[in-house]
Short mmCIF file of C-alpha atoms in Angstrom, two decimals:
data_model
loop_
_atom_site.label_atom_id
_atom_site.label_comp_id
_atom_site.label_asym_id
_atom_site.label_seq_id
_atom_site.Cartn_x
_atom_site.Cartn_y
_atom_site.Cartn_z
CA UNK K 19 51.80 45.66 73.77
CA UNK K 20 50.67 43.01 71.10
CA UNK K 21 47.54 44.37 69.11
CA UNK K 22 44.52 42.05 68.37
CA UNK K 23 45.71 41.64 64.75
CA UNK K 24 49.17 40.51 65.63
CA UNK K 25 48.15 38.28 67.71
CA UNK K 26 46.16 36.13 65.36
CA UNK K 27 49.20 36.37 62.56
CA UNK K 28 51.17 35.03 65.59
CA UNK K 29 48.55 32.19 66.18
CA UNK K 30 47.82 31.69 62.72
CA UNK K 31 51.81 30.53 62.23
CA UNK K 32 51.80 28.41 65.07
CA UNK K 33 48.54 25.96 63.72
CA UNK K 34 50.12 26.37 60.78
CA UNK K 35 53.86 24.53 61.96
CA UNK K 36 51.92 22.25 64.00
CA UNK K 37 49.84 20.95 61.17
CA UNK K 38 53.24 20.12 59.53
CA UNK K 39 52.98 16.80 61.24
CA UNK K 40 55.89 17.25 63.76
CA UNK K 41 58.59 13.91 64.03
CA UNK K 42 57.98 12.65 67.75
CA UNK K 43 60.04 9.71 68.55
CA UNK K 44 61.12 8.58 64.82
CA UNK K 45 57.40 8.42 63.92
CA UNK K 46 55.71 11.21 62.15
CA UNK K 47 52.95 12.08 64.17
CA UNK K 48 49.27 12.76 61.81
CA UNK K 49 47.37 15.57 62.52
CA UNK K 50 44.01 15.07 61.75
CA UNK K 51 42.57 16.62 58.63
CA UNK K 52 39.76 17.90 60.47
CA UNK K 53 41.58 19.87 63.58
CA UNK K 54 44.25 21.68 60.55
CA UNK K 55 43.26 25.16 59.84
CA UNK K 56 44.37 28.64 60.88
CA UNK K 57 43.02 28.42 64.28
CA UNK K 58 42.30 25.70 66.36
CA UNK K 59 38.70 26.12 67.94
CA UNK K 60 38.48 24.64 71.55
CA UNK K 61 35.15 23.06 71.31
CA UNK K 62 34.12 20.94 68.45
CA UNK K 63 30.87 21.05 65.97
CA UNK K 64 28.25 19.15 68.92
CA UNK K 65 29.89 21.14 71.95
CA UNK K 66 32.57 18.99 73.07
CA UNK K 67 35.68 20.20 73.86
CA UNK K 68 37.40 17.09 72.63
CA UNK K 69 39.58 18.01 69.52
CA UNK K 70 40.65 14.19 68.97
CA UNK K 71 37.78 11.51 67.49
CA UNK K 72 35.35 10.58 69.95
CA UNK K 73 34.74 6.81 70.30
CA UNK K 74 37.84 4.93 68.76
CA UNK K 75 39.04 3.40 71.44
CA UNK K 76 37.27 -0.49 72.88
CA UNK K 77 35.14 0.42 75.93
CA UNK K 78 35.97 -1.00 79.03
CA UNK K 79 33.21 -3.42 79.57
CA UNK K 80 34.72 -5.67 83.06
CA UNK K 81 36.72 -4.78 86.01
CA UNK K 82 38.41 -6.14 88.81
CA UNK K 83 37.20 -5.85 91.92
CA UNK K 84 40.17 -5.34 94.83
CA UNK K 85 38.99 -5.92 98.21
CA UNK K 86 42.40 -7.17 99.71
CA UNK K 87 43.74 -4.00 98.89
CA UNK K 88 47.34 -4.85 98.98
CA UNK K 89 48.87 -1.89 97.43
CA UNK K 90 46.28 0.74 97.28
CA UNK K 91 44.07 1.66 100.24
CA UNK K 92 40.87 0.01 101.50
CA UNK K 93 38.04 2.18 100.64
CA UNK K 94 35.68 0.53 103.76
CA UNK K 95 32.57 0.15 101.71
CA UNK K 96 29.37 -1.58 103.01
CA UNK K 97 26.34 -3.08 101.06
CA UNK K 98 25.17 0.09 100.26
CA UNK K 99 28.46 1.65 99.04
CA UNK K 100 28.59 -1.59 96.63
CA UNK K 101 25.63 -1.26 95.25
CA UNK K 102 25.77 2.27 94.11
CA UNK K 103 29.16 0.97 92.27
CA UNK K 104 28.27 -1.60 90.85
CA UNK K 105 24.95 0.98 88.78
CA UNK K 106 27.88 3.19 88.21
CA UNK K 107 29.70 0.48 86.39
CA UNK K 108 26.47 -0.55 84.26
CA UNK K 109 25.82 2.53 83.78
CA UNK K 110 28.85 2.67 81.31
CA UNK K 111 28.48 -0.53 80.06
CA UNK K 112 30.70 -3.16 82.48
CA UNK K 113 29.13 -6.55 81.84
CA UNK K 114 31.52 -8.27 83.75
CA UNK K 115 33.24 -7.89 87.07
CA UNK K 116 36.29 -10.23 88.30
CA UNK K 117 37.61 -10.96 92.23
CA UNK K 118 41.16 -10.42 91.88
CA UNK K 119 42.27 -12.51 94.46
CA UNK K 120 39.83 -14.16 97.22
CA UNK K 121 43.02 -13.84 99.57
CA UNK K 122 46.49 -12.94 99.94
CA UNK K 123 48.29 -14.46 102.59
CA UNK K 124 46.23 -13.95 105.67
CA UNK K 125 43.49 -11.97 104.77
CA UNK K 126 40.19 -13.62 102.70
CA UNK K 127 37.05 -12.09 101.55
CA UNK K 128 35.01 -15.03 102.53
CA UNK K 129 34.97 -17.58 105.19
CA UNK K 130 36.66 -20.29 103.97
CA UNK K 131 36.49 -23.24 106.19
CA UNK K 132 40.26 -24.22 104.90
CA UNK K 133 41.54 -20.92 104.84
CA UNK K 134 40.38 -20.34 108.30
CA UNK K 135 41.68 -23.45 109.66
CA UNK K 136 45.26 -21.87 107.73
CA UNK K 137 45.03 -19.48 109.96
CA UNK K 138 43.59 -16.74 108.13
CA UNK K 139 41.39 -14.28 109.68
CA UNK K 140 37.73 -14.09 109.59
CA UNK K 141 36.42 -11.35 107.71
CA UNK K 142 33.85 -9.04 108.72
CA UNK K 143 31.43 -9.64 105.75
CA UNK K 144 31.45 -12.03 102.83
CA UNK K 145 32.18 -10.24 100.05
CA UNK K 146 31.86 -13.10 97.75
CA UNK K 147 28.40 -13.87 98.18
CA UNK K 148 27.90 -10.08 98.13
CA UNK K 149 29.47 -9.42 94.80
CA UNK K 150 27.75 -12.57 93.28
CA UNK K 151 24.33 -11.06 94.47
CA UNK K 152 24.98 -7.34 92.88
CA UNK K 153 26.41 -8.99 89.60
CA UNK K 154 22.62 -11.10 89.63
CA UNK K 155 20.90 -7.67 90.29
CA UNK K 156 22.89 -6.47 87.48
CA UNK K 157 23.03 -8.63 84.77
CA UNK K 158 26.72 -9.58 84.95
CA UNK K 159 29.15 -12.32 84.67
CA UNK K 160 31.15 -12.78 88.24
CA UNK K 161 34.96 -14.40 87.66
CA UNK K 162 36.03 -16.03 91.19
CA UNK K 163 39.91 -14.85 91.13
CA UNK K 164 41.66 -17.73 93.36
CA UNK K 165 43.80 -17.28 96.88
CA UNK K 166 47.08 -16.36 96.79
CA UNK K 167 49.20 -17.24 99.65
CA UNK K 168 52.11 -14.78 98.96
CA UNK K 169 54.97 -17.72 98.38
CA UNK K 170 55.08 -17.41 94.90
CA UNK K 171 55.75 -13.53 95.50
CA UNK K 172 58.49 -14.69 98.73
CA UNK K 173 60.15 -17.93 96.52
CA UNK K 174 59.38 -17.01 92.77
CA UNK K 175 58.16 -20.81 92.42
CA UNK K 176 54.48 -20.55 91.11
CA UNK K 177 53.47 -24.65 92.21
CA UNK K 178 52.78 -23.73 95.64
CA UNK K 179 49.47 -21.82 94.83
CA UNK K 180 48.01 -25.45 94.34
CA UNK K 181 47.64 -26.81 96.89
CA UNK K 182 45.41 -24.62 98.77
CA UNK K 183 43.56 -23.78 95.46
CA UNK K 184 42.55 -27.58 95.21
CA UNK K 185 41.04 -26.85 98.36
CA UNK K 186 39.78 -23.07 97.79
CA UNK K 187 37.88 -23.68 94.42
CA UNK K 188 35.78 -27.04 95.03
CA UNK K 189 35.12 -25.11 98.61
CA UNK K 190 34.27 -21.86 96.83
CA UNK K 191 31.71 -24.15 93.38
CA UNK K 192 29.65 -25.33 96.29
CA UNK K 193 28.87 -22.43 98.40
CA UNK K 194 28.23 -20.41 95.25
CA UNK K 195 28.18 -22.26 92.10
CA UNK K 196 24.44 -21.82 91.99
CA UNK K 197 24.27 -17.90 91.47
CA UNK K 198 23.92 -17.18 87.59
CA UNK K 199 26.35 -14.90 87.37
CA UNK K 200 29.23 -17.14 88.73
CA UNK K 201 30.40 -16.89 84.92
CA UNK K 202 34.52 -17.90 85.03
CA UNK K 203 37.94 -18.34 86.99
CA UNK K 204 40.28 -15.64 87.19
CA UNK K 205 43.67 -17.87 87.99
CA UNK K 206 44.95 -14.86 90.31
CA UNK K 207 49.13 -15.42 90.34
CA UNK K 208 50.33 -12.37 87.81
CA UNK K 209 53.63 -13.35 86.19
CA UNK K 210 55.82 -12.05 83.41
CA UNK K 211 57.42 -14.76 80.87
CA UNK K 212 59.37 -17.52 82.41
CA UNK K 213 58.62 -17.78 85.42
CA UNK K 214 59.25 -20.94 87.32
CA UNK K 215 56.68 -23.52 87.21
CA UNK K 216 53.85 -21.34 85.17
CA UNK K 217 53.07 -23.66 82.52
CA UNK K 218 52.79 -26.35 84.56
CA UNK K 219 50.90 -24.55 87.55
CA UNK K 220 48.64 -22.32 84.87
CA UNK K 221 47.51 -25.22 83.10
CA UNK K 222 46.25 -27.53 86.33
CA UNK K 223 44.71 -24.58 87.80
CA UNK K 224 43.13 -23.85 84.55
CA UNK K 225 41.95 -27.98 84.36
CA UNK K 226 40.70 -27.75 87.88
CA UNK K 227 38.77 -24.92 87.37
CA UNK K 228 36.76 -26.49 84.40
CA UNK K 229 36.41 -29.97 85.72
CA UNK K 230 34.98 -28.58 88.66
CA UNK K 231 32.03 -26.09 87.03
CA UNK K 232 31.33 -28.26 83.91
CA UNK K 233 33.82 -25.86 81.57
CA UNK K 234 33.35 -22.31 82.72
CA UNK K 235 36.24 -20.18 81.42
CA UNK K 236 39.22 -19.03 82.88
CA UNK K 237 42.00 -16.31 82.10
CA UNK K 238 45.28 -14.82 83.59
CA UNK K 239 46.27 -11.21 83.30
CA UNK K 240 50.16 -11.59 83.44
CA UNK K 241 52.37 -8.33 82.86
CA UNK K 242 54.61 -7.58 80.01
CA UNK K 243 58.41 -7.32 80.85
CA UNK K 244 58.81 -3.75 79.45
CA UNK K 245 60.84 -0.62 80.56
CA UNK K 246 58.48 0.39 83.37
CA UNK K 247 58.45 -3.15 85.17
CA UNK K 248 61.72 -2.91 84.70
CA UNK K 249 62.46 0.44 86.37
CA UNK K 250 60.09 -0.48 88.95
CA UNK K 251 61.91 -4.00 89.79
CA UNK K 252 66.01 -3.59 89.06
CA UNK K 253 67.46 -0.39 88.95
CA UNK K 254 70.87 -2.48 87.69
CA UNK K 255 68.53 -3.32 84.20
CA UNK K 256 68.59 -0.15 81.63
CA UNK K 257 65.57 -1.83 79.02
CA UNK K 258 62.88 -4.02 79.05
CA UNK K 259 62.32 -6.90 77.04
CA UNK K 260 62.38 -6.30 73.35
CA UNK K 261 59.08 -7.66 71.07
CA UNK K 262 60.64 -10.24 69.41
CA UNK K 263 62.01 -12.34 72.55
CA UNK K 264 57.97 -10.94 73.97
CA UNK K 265 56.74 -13.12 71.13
CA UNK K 266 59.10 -16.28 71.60
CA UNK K 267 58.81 -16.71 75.34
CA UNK K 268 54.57 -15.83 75.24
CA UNK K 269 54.62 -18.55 72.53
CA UNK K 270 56.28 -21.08 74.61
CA UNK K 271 53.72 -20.38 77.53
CA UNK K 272 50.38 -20.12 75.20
CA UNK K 273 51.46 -23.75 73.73
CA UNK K 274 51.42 -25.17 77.13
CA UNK K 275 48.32 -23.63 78.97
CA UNK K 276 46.10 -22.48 75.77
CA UNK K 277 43.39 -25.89 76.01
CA UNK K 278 42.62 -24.71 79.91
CA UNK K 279 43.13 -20.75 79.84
CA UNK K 280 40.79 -19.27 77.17
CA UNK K 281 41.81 -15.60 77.44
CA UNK K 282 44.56 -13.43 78.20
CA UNK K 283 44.22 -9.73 79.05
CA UNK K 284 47.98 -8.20 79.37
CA UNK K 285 48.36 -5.54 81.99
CA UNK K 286 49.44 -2.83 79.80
CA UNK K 287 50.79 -0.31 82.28
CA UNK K 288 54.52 -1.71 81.94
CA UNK K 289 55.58 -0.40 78.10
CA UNK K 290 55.71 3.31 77.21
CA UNK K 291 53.10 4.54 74.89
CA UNK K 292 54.92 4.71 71.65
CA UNK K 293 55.36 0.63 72.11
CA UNK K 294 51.66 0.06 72.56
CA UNK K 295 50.81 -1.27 68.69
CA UNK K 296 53.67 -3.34 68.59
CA UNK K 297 53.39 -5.22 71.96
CA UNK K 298 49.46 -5.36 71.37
CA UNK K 299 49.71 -6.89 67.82
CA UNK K 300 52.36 -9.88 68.72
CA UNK K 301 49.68 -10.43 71.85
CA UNK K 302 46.60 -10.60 69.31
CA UNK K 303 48.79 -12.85 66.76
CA UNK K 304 49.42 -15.08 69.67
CA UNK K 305 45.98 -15.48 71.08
CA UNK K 306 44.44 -15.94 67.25
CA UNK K 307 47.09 -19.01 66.87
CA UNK K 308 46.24 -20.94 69.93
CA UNK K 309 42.42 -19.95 69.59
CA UNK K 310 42.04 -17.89 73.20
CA UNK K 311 40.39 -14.27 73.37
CA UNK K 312 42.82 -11.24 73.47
CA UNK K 313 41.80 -8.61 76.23
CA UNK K 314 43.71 -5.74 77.62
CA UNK K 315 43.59 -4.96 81.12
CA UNK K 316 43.59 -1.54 80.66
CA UNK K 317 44.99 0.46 84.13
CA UNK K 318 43.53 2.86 85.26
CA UNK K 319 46.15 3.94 87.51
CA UNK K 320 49.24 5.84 86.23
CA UNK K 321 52.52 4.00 86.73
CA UNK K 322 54.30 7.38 85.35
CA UNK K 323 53.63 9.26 88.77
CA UNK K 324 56.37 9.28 91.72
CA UNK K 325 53.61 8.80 94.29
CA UNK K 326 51.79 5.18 94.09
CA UNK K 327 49.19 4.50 92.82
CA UNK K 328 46.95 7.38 91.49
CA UNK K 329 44.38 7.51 88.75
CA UNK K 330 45.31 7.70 85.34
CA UNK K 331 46.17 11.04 83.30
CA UNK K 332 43.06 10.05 80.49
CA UNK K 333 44.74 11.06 76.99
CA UNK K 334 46.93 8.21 78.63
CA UNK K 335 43.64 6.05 79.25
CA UNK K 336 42.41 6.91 75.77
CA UNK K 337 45.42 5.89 74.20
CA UNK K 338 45.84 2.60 75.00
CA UNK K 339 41.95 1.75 74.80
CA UNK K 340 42.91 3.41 71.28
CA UNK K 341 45.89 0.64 70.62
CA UNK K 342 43.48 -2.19 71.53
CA UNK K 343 40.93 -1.11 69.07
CA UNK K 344 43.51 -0.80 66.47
CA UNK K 345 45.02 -4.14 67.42
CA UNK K 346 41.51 -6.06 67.03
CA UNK K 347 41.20 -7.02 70.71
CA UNK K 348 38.45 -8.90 72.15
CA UNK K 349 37.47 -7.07 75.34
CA UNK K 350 39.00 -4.50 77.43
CA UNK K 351 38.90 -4.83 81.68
CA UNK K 352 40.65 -2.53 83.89
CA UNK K 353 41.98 -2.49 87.39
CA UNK K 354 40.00 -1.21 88.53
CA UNK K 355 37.12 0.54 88.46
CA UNK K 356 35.77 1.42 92.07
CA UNK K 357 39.46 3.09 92.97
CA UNK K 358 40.38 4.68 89.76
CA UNK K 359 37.43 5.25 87.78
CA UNK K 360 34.39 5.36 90.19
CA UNK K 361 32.47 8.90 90.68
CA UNK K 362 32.70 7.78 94.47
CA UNK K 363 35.79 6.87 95.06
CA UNK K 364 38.08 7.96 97.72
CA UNK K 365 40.19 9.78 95.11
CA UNK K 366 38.72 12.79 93.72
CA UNK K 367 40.36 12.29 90.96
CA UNK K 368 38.62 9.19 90.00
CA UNK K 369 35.45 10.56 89.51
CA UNK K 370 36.89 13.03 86.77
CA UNK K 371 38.32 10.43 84.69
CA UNK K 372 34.90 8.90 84.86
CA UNK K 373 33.43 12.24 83.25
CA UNK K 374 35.89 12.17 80.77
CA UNK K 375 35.51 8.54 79.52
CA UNK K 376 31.51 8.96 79.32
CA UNK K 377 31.96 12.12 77.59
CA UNK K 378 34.81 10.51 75.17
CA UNK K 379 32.56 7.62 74.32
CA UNK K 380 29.24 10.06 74.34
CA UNK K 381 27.45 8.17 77.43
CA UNK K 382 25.21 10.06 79.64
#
């Protein structure tokens, strides 16, 4: 049996090797000065258990809202359900909230008189003039994310989104233009680097946007090409793109959409961890040359897990919020809060990670 005073030699020599600063993937990982010692103690001087700096990382201050639910399940909420969520949101600090999509294919979240006569189905509630009324209540800015009628995802040809957004967003500005929190565009279609007809498309859904609502900004949320999207898209491909052809291809697009779009928040679910500064610092070099905002849609659902979709592991969470800060970014949004994040969610889960953000940033 190990005595008492064996046992501490024994842990004393392990801190010890682990302050060494240990080699983890060719960098030399820093341990901080103030967690080195004999022992490690499990709670730190103001009761947290956190043994890593509170606080670095950029708060999460907007979030999609997913009502279409294409990939994750519909959580069936009503007026009261949405209201709750949205005080959870303010409660740490989300200032602004963003439709991603006010349809795919058949399915809307309001009734559109065009979509309708498209054949889409009538929806039960309208869900835009419901989220425009909570983001009032609350003090927020509401982004209107535009329809997506699934071609682009069947033919890989972006210019067939326009037609029905011409439509969709002049519809859309006079039903609700009025509400003061109708604050942007989200131009929906997610893409990675050259995909057909995304300058072109970007940058007249980005004009029509603004000629329509006297300038209101807009923004895309594209992904980045690395090793996960990769995986998750051709098993034939063995890497994902590499920084440097990142930087030449995001270039190309930026020049040609950057006087419509005025922010970009990269998904940032696709690259592994260890890739996060260098990825993040060619995005906030690009968006500083052509003058647009630099925001990281920060998932909250882990892409590492065999199962689909599930909310994130935090250290995860914490250290990409952790690259952004690092990298100088503007704003950090996530997808998205009421599935991954929110302390009523369907996934248990979800609530956790909530406790653990408020308690990382020291929120109550």
């Amino acid at each position: 049996m190990t005595d008492r005073r064996t046992f501490l030699k024994t842990m004393a020599a392990a801190a010890a090797t682990a302050a060494m600063a240990p080699v983890v993937n060719g960098c030399r990982a820093k341990v901080p000065d103030d967690i080195k010692g004999d022992i490690l103690s499990p709670v730190s001087e103001d009761g947290s258990p956190l043994i890593v700096p509170k606080g670095a990382g950029l708060r999460i201050t907007g979030t999609f809202l997913d009502e279409i639910s294409h990939d994750i399940p519909h959580q069936n909420w009503g007026v009261e359900e949405w209201d709750a969520d949205f005080a959870n949101m303010k409660a740490i600090g989300i200032d602004t909230v963003i439709m991603i999509r006010s349809g795919y294919r058949k399915f809307i979240t309001w009734p559109s008189r065009y979509l309708l006569r498209k054949g889409c189905y009538m929806p039960s509630m309208d869900l835009v003039e419901l989220f425009l009324t909570l983001a009032d209540k609350y003090g927020m800015k509401f982004y209107f994310g535009l329809y997506d009628s699934g071609q682009y995802w069947d033919t890989g040809d972006m210019s067939y989104e326009l037609e029905a957004n011409k439509y969709v967003t002049e519809e859309v500005w006079t039903a609700y233009g009025h509400h003061k929190s109708f604050g942007g565009w989200y131009i929906s279609t997610e893409i990675s680097r050259k995909t057909r007809g995304c300058i072109e498309t970007f940058h007249e859904m980005g004009r029509m946007c603004k000629a329509l609502s006297g300038g209101l900004p807009t923004f895309i949320s594209p992904w980045i090409d690395g090793k996960k999207a990769v995986m998750g898209m051709d098993i034939n491909l063995k890497q994902g793109i590499s920084v440097r052809q990142h930087e030449e291809e995001w270039n190309e697009i930026f020049d040609g959409i950057h006087d419509v779009v005025d922010a970009c928040a990269f998904q940032d679910g696709h690259i592994d961890y260890d890739e996060l500064d260098a990825f993040f610092t060619v995005n906030k070099r690009l968006a500083d040359k052509y003058g647009m905002q630099c925001w990281t849609n920060a998932e909250t659902f882990d892409r590492d897990m065999p199962i689909h979709f599930l909310p994130i592991k935090f250290d995860k969470l914490r250290m990409k919020l952790e690259a952004a800060a690092r990298c100088g970014y503007d704003k950090a949004i996530t997808f998205e809060f009421s599935h991954f994040m929110s302390p009523q969610s369907a996934y248990l889960q979800a609530g956790h990670l909530y406790d653990r953000y408020k308690e990382y940033f020291g929120l109550k």
